[in-house]
Tab-separated table of C-alpha atoms and ligand atoms in Angstrom:
chain	number	residue	atom	x	y	z
D	1	MET	CA	0.000	0.000	0.000
D	2	ALA	CA	1.664	3.245	-1.159
D	3	ILE	CA	0.229	6.189	0.777
D	4	HIS	CA	-0.194	9.380	-1.249
D	5	ILE	CA	0.127	12.423	1.022
D	6	ASP	CA	-0.568	15.959	-0.133
D	7	GLY	CA	-1.894	19.227	1.286
D	8	LYS	CA	-5.417	17.850	1.617
D	9	THR	CA	-4.452	14.752	3.585
D	10	LYS	CA	-6.213	14.537	6.971
D	11	LEU	CA	-4.634	13.062	10.086
D	12	CYS	CA	-6.095	10.765	12.732
D	13	ALA	CA	-4.015	9.373	15.568
D	14	LEU	CA	-3.830	7.149	18.617
D	15	LEU	CA	-2.972	8.562	22.041
D	16	GLY	CA	-1.647	6.022	24.513
D	17	ASN	CA	1.433	4.753	26.285
D	18	PRO	CA	2.877	2.415	25.160
D	19	VAL	CA	1.666	2.365	21.545
D	20	GLU	CA	4.407	0.403	19.780
D	21	HIS	CA	2.359	-2.799	19.366
D	22	THR	CA	-0.970	-1.283	18.384
D	23	LEU	CA	-2.852	-2.634	15.359
D	24	SER	CA	-4.887	0.570	14.931
D	25	PRO	CA	-2.620	2.192	12.281
D	26	ALA	CA	-2.780	-0.984	10.178
D	27	ILE	CA	-6.602	-1.023	10.309
D	28	HIS	CA	-7.275	2.680	9.739
D	29	ASN	CA	-4.694	3.185	6.992
D	30	PHE	CA	-6.097	0.088	5.267
D	31	LEU	CA	-9.674	1.444	5.475
D	32	ALA	CA	-8.605	4.869	4.179
D	33	ASP	CA	-6.732	3.271	1.280
D	34	GLN	CA	-9.606	0.944	0.383
D	35	LEU	CA	-12.148	3.782	0.431
D	36	GLY	CA	-9.863	6.257	-1.343
D	37	ILE	CA	-10.096	8.711	1.568
D	38	PRO	CA	-7.084	11.047	1.933
D	39	LEU	CA	-6.386	10.191	5.554
D	40	VAL	CA	-3.312	8.990	7.407
D	41	TYR	CA	-3.308	7.430	10.895
D	42	VAL	CA	-0.320	7.403	13.241
D	43	ALA	CA	0.294	6.424	16.877
D	44	PHE	CA	1.534	8.922	19.472
D	45	GLY	CA	3.040	7.717	22.732
D	46	VAL	CA	2.163	10.481	25.184
D	47	GLU	CA	3.275	11.184	28.754
D	48	ARG	CA	0.445	11.366	31.280
D	49	ALA	CA	1.241	14.997	32.201
D	50	GLU	CA	1.040	16.019	28.542
D	51	LEU	CA	-2.282	14.463	27.593
D	52	GLU	CA	-4.223	17.712	27.761
D	53	ASP	CA	-1.607	19.525	25.651
D	54	ALA	CA	-1.746	16.671	23.118
D	55	VAL	CA	-5.535	16.954	22.754
D	56	ARG	CA	-5.393	20.759	22.536
D	57	GLY	CA	-2.549	20.512	20.021
D	58	GLY	CA	-4.612	18.076	17.956
D	59	LEU	CA	-7.393	20.612	17.785
D	60	ALA	CA	-5.002	23.379	16.711
D	61	LEU	CA	-3.412	21.149	14.066
D	62	GLY	CA	-6.736	20.175	12.515
D	63	ILE	CA	-6.492	16.508	13.512
D	64	LEU	CA	-9.781	14.875	12.499
D	65	GLY	CA	-10.001	12.396	15.355
D	66	PHE	CA	-8.124	10.391	17.927
D	67	ASN	CA	-8.318	6.924	19.355
D	68	VAL	CA	-7.402	6.731	23.013
D	69	THR	CA	-5.978	3.656	24.672
D	70	VAL	CA	-4.427	2.564	27.960
D	71	PRO	CA	-3.799	4.426	30.267
D	72	PHE	CA	-5.843	7.451	29.125
D	73	LYS	CA	-9.363	6.105	28.507
D	74	GLN	CA	-10.674	7.748	31.701
D	75	SER	CA	-8.332	10.694	32.168
D	76	VAL	CA	-8.953	12.030	28.656
D	77	MET	CA	-12.574	12.765	29.606
D	78	SER	CA	-11.590	16.010	31.341
D	79	CYS	CA	-10.117	17.299	28.034
D	80	LEU	CA	-13.372	16.996	26.062
D	81	THR	CA	-16.290	19.262	25.219
D	82	GLY	CA	-18.913	16.510	25.136
D	83	LEU	CA	-19.541	12.820	25.802
D	84	GLU	CA	-21.749	10.353	23.941
D	85	ASP	CA	-24.161	8.335	26.145
D	86	GLY	CA	-22.259	5.045	25.866
D	87	ALA	CA	-18.961	6.642	26.885
D	88	ARG	CA	-20.654	8.299	29.866
D	89	ALA	CA	-22.284	5.043	31.014
D	90	ILE	CA	-19.116	2.985	30.552
D	91	GLY	CA	-16.958	5.707	32.076
D	92	ALA	CA	-14.322	5.434	29.369
D	93	VAL	CA	-13.580	6.985	26.001
D	94	ASN	CA	-11.683	5.339	23.154
D	95	THR	CA	-12.545	7.712	20.299
D	96	LEU	CA	-12.426	11.501	19.974
D	97	VAL	CA	-14.351	13.183	17.197
D	98	ARG	CA	-13.654	16.768	16.226
D	99	SER	CA	-16.439	19.332	16.520
D	100	ASP	CA	-16.455	23.129	16.196
D	101	GLN	CA	-16.031	23.536	19.972
D	102	GLY	CA	-13.453	20.825	20.619
D	103	PHE	CA	-13.275	17.030	20.720
D	104	CYS	CA	-16.302	14.904	21.677
D	105	GLY	CA	-15.721	11.565	23.419
D	106	TYR	CA	-17.198	8.262	22.210
D	107	ASN	CA	-16.791	4.662	23.224
D	108	THR	CA	-16.781	2.300	20.243
D	109	ASP	CA	-15.594	-0.775	22.193
D	110	TRP	CA	-19.192	-1.590	23.088
D	111	ILE	CA	-20.235	-1.112	19.458
D	112	GLY	CA	-17.433	-3.504	18.456
D	113	LEU	CA	-18.724	-6.159	20.860
D	114	LYS	CA	-22.322	-5.595	19.777
D	115	ARG	CA	-21.358	-6.134	16.135
D	116	LEU	CA	-19.269	-9.197	17.070
D	117	LEU	CA	-22.339	-10.736	18.740
D	118	PHE	CA	-24.511	-9.886	15.744
D	119	HIS	CA	-22.104	-11.546	13.313
D	120	ALA	CA	-21.755	-14.584	15.598
D	121	ASP	CA	-25.577	-14.823	15.724
D	122	ILE	CA	-25.584	-14.569	19.528
D	123	SER	CA	-28.544	-12.656	20.953
D	124	LEU	CA	-28.467	-11.491	24.583
D	125	GLN	CA	-32.125	-10.505	24.691
D	126	GLY	CA	-33.903	-12.179	27.598
D	127	ARG	CA	-30.808	-14.283	28.367
D	128	THR	CA	-28.704	-14.792	31.471
D	129	VAL	CA	-25.170	-13.597	30.798
D	130	VAL	CA	-22.079	-14.367	32.839
D	131	LEU	CA	-19.408	-11.736	32.454
D	132	LEU	CA	-15.885	-12.661	33.557
D	133	GLY	CA	-13.902	-9.587	34.606
D	134	ALA	CA	-14.667	-6.097	35.861
D	135	GLY	CA	-11.939	-4.058	34.146
D	136	GLY	CA	-12.289	-1.564	31.306
D	137	GLU	CA	-13.562	-3.974	28.658
D	138	ALA	CA	-15.965	-5.603	31.100
D	139	TRP	CA	-17.672	-2.218	31.575
D	140	ALA	CA	-18.213	-2.018	27.817
D	141	ALA	CA	-19.499	-5.618	27.794
D	142	ALA	CA	-21.891	-4.975	30.701
D	143	TYR	CA	-23.250	-1.948	28.861
D	144	VAL	CA	-23.907	-4.121	25.791
D	145	CYS	CA	-25.823	-6.573	28.025
D	146	GLY	CA	-28.073	-3.721	29.166
D	147	CYS	CA	-28.563	-2.269	25.681
D	148	GLU	CA	-29.339	-5.715	24.253
D	149	LYS	CA	-31.860	-6.380	27.055
D	150	ALA	CA	-30.230	-9.313	28.818
D	151	GLU	CA	-32.527	-10.470	31.620
D	152	LYS	CA	-29.831	-11.195	34.180
D	153	LEU	CA	-26.138	-10.401	34.424
D	154	TYR	CA	-23.666	-12.210	36.646
D	155	ILE	CA	-20.372	-10.356	36.988
D	156	LEU	CA	-17.553	-12.586	38.223
D	157	ASN	CA	-14.213	-11.041	39.093
D	158	ARG	CA	-11.073	-11.994	41.000
D	159	THR	CA	-11.527	-8.789	43.019
D	160	ARG	CA	-15.142	-8.944	44.102
D	161	GLU	CA	-15.413	-5.241	45.058
D	162	LYS	CA	-14.849	-4.212	41.440
D	163	ALA	CA	-17.634	-6.534	40.311
D	164	VAL	CA	-19.940	-4.995	42.933
D	165	VAL	CA	-19.259	-1.455	41.683
D	166	LEU	CA	-19.946	-2.500	38.087
D	167	ALA	CA	-23.104	-4.437	39.014
D	168	GLU	CA	-24.486	-1.481	40.965
D	169	ARG	CA	-23.756	0.952	38.136
D	170	MET	CA	-25.369	-1.306	35.522
D	171	HIS	CA	-28.437	-1.952	37.640
D	172	THR	CA	-28.895	1.829	38.003
D	173	GLN	CA	-28.410	2.279	34.259
D	174	PHE	CA	-30.663	-0.650	33.276
D	175	PRO	CA	-33.128	-1.237	36.160
D	176	SER	CA	-34.860	-4.158	34.446
D	177	MET	CA	-31.590	-6.142	34.214
D	178	GLU	CA	-30.909	-8.145	37.372
D	179	CYS	CA	-27.232	-7.734	38.266
D	180	CYS	CA	-25.314	-9.991	40.594
D	181	ALA	CA	-21.644	-9.679	41.614
D	182	LEU	CA	-19.569	-12.714	42.607
D	183	GLU	CA	-15.953	-13.611	43.106
D	184	MET	CA	-14.563	-15.668	40.223
D	185	ASN	CA	-14.526	-18.930	42.191
D	186	GLU	CA	-18.146	-18.437	43.325
D	187	TRP	CA	-19.489	-19.464	39.902
D	188	THR	CA	-21.003	-22.586	41.520
D	189	LYS	CA	-23.540	-20.250	43.212
D	190	MET	CA	-25.133	-19.599	39.827
D	191	GLU	CA	-28.133	-21.849	39.416
D	192	GLU	CA	-28.858	-21.356	35.731
D	193	SER	CA	-27.637	-23.214	32.692
D	194	GLY	CA	-27.946	-22.147	29.043
D	195	LEU	CA	-25.721	-19.187	29.872
D	196	ILE	CA	-23.924	-16.841	27.522
D	197	ALA	CA	-20.397	-16.144	28.817
D	198	LEU	CA	-18.398	-13.040	27.933
D	199	GLN	CA	-14.709	-13.360	28.881
D	200	ALA	CA	-13.211	-9.920	29.612
D	201	THR	CA	-10.228	-10.748	31.819
D	202	SER	CA	-6.656	-10.796	30.541
D	203	VAL	CA	-6.251	-14.445	31.577
D	204	GLY	CA	-5.233	-16.601	28.604
D	205	LEU	CA	-3.800	-13.724	26.595
D	206	TRP	CA	-0.801	-14.629	24.429
D	207	PRO	CA	1.858	-15.738	25.407
D	208	HIS	CA	0.205	-17.094	28.590
D	209	THR	CA	-2.138	-19.285	26.588
D	210	ASP	CA	-2.377	-22.287	28.912
D	211	CYS	CA	-4.754	-20.721	31.440
D	212	ALA	CA	-8.408	-19.657	31.652
D	213	PRO	CA	-10.157	-17.671	34.413
D	214	ILE	CA	-12.223	-20.783	35.238
D	215	GLU	CA	-10.876	-24.200	34.306
D	216	ASP	CA	-13.538	-26.538	35.740
D	217	VAL	CA	-15.316	-28.291	32.842
D	218	LYS	CA	-18.573	-28.209	34.836
D	219	PHE	CA	-18.693	-24.426	34.353
D	220	TYR	CA	-18.484	-24.833	30.583
D	221	GLN	CA	-21.255	-27.436	30.562
D	222	ARG	CA	-23.591	-24.616	31.659
D	223	LEU	CA	-22.855	-22.500	28.570
D	224	ASP	CA	-24.708	-22.089	25.282
D	225	ALA	CA	-22.187	-19.587	23.924
D	226	ALA	CA	-18.791	-18.262	24.981
D	227	VAL	CA	-17.170	-15.102	23.648
D	228	ASP	CA	-13.581	-14.267	24.521
D	229	MET	CA	-12.522	-10.660	24.024
D	230	ILE	CA	-8.966	-11.868	23.569
D	231	TYR	CA	-7.990	-12.199	19.883
D	232	LYS	CA	-4.529	-13.685	20.320
D	233	PRO	CA	-4.368	-16.665	20.456
D	234	GLU	CA	-7.103	-17.288	17.915
D	235	GLU	CA	-8.583	-19.977	20.180
D	236	THR	CA	-8.031	-19.392	23.897
D	237	LEU	CA	-8.225	-22.146	26.497
D	238	PHE	CA	-11.536	-20.562	27.603
D	239	MET	CA	-12.896	-21.022	24.067
D	240	ARG	CA	-11.519	-24.550	23.771
D	241	LEU	CA	-13.099	-25.650	27.058
D	242	ALA	CA	-16.420	-24.106	25.967
D	243	ALA	CA	-16.283	-25.719	22.511
D	244	ASP	CA	-15.437	-29.111	24.054
D	245	ALA	CA	-18.577	-28.754	26.195
D	246	GLY	CA	-20.666	-28.053	23.079
D	247	ALA	CA	-20.986	-24.232	23.275
D	248	LYS	CA	-20.743	-21.858	20.336
D	249	THR	CA	-17.555	-19.787	20.562
D	250	ALA	CA	-16.094	-16.568	19.174
D	251	ASN	CA	-12.868	-14.681	19.793
D	252	GLY	CA	-12.341	-10.906	20.107
D	253	LEU	CA	-11.021	-10.230	16.609
D	254	ASN	CA	-14.335	-8.867	15.329
D	255	MET	CA	-14.596	-6.622	18.384
D	256	LEU	CA	-11.189	-5.135	17.598
D	257	LEU	CA	-12.131	-4.730	13.957
D	258	TYR	CA	-15.595	-3.270	14.482
D	259	GLN	CA	-14.578	-0.822	17.206
D	260	ALA	CA	-12.084	0.554	14.675
D	261	VAL	CA	-14.638	0.588	11.861
D	262	ALA	CA	-17.115	2.450	14.097
D	263	ALA	CA	-14.467	5.065	14.974
D	264	PHE	CA	-13.489	5.447	11.318
D	265	GLU	CA	-17.151	5.908	10.345
D	266	LEU	CA	-17.511	8.661	12.966
D	267	TRP	CA	-14.451	10.490	11.620
D	268	VAL	CA	-15.248	10.335	7.919
D	269	GLY	CA	-19.045	10.478	8.176
D	270	ARG	CA	-19.764	7.465	5.983
D	271	LYS	CA	-20.354	3.742	6.354
D	272	VAL	CA	-17.657	1.200	5.566
D	273	GLU	CA	-19.081	-1.431	3.201
D	274	PRO	CA	-19.107	-5.079	4.410
D	275	SER	CA	-16.752	-6.112	1.569
D	276	VAL	CA	-14.130	-3.619	2.812
D	277	VAL	CA	-14.604	-4.779	6.427
D	278	SER	CA	-14.102	-8.342	5.252
D	279	ARG	CA	-10.839	-7.446	3.491
D	280	ALA	CA	-9.732	-5.518	6.580
D	281	LYS	CA	-10.337	-8.651	8.644
D	282	ASP	CA	-8.136	-10.729	6.324
D	283	MET	CA	-5.418	-8.100	6.583
D	284	LEU	CA	-5.740	-8.032	10.368
D	285	LYS	CA	-5.448	-11.815	10.644
D	286	GLN	CA	-2.229	-11.664	8.682
D	287	GLU	CA	-0.942	-8.863	10.900
D	288	ILE	CA	-1.724	-10.888	14.004
D	289	GLY	CA	-0.108	-13.923	12.488
D	290	PHE	CA	-3.149	-16.076	11.853
D	291	GLN	CA	-3.609	-18.321	8.867
D	292	ARG	CA	-5.294	-16.370	6.075
D	293	ASN	CA	-8.292	-18.705	6.016
D	294	GLU	CA	-9.621	-20.076	9.294
S	301	NAP	P1	-8.122	-4.385	32.660
S	301	NAP	O1	-8.945	-3.156	32.776
S	301	NAP	O2	-6.721	-4.364	33.111
S	301	NAP	O3	-8.904	-5.577	33.425
S	301	NAP	C1	-8.295	-6.814	33.564
S	301	NAP	C2	-9.304	-7.814	34.105
S	301	NAP	O4	-8.676	-9.108	34.145
S	301	NAP	C3	-9.763	-7.511	35.536
S	301	NAP	O5	-11.078	-7.956	35.691
S	301	NAP	C4	-8.791	-8.367	36.357
S	301	NAP	O6	-9.284	-8.735	37.627
S	301	NAP	C5	-8.702	-9.588	35.499
S	301	NAP	N1	-7.494	-10.372	35.752
S	301	NAP	C6	-6.217	-10.019	35.457
S	301	NAP	N2	-5.384	-10.987	35.843
S	301	NAP	C7	-6.123	-11.955	36.412
S	301	NAP	C8	-5.845	-13.224	36.992
S	301	NAP	N3	-4.581	-13.692	37.063
S	301	NAP	N4	-6.866	-13.977	37.441
S	301	NAP	C9	-8.140	-13.539	37.354
S	301	NAP	N5	-8.487	-12.342	36.810
S	301	NAP	C10	-7.488	-11.574	36.339
S	301	NAP	O7	-8.047	-4.885	31.130
S	301	NAP	P2	-9.092	-4.603	29.943
S	301	NAP	O8	-8.651	-3.416	29.198
S	301	NAP	O9	-10.468	-4.674	30.496
S	301	NAP	O10	-8.803	-5.863	28.987
S	301	NAP	C11	-9.343	-7.131	29.306
S	301	NAP	C12	-9.121	-8.101	28.157
S	301	NAP	O11	-9.784	-7.642	26.985
S	301	NAP	C13	-7.651	-8.276	27.769
S	301	NAP	O12	-7.409	-9.642	27.605
S	301	NAP	C14	-7.515	-7.608	26.440
S	301	NAP	O13	-6.622	-8.305	25.603
S	301	NAP	C15	-8.923	-7.723	25.875
S	301	NAP	N6	-9.235	-6.604	24.983
S	301	NAP	C16	-9.812	-6.898	23.791
S	301	NAP	C17	-10.124	-5.883	22.927
S	301	NAP	C18	-10.739	-6.197	21.602
S	301	NAP	O14	-10.969	-5.262	20.830
S	301	NAP	N7	-11.019	-7.429	21.301
S	301	NAP	C19	-9.874	-4.555	23.288
S	301	NAP	C20	-9.279	-4.290	24.519
S	301	NAP	C21	-8.970	-5.339	25.367
S	301	NAP	P3	-9.002	-7.801	38.933
S	301	NAP	O15	-10.041	-6.728	38.890
S	301	NAP	O16	-9.170	-8.719	40.075
S	301	NAP	O17	-7.603	-7.274	38.788
């Protein structure tokens, strides 16, 4: 891909620290190239004390939009002129969109997960969901459960207090969704089967691929579907245990892809066609080191 840059080329960028291993430039530059949009995307590693200057500088330089990653997803909120509802409910921003007054904050992680579920043909409506984890991505996942009208949400986390905070916030946000916080090893207290599990801990992430947050096969026998937000390895131990117990499984690659597509669509004000998304997914698999065809 030869990038043509001239005086009309727009810039989008990632703010984070570290940023060396991000896949965002690969995705966004690919989308811009495929759609013939004069846009270049780069990654900026920023010091915490300079975040506000970076955002203000972006505004002055005419930067069209930013992605924001660890560790700035919360702290960037004080640099913004507005917040979209999802970002406010989740308490984290991963996308900044330029407006006349300044940058507006969005969260497209939840949109990425919602689109992943749609493409995997997994509906949360009226279902009991078990969410593993209570970190940043778990907040996005819990928000999706509320938006998609899950009936009941179990939040299991190593640190129970964090699960309690998330459960309370989600129950306030979505009063009709029953929310229940447990420690990870208290999964036996759940009475239901036919569960949909969303795995949002970092357990099992490459290169530590031989572990899962719960390893008892009896847990997996309760599942109808299991989604791991991890995308490397392609099949985590969590997914393998779920598949062995007969559950439908999906990894987090589509979440990564669709959160980027949603951000790109916000910046350029147009939809990315499914054929382009599909080619972007092939490119992404190669970048991550997967086989081209699953
Ligand atoms: P985070 O905010 O740091 O949260 C980490 C979560 O993992 C917490 O719930 C933490 O529990 C739990 N955890 C960590 N080590 C554990 C252990 N040894 N045993 C049990 N639980 C453990 O991270 P995050 O940003 O939410 O990311 C979570 C996962 O999502 C990561 O695997 C990341 O790769 C993946 N992710 C995917 C995408 C995507 O687009 N697909 C995007 C971002 C992240 P405590 O609260 O007890 O510490």
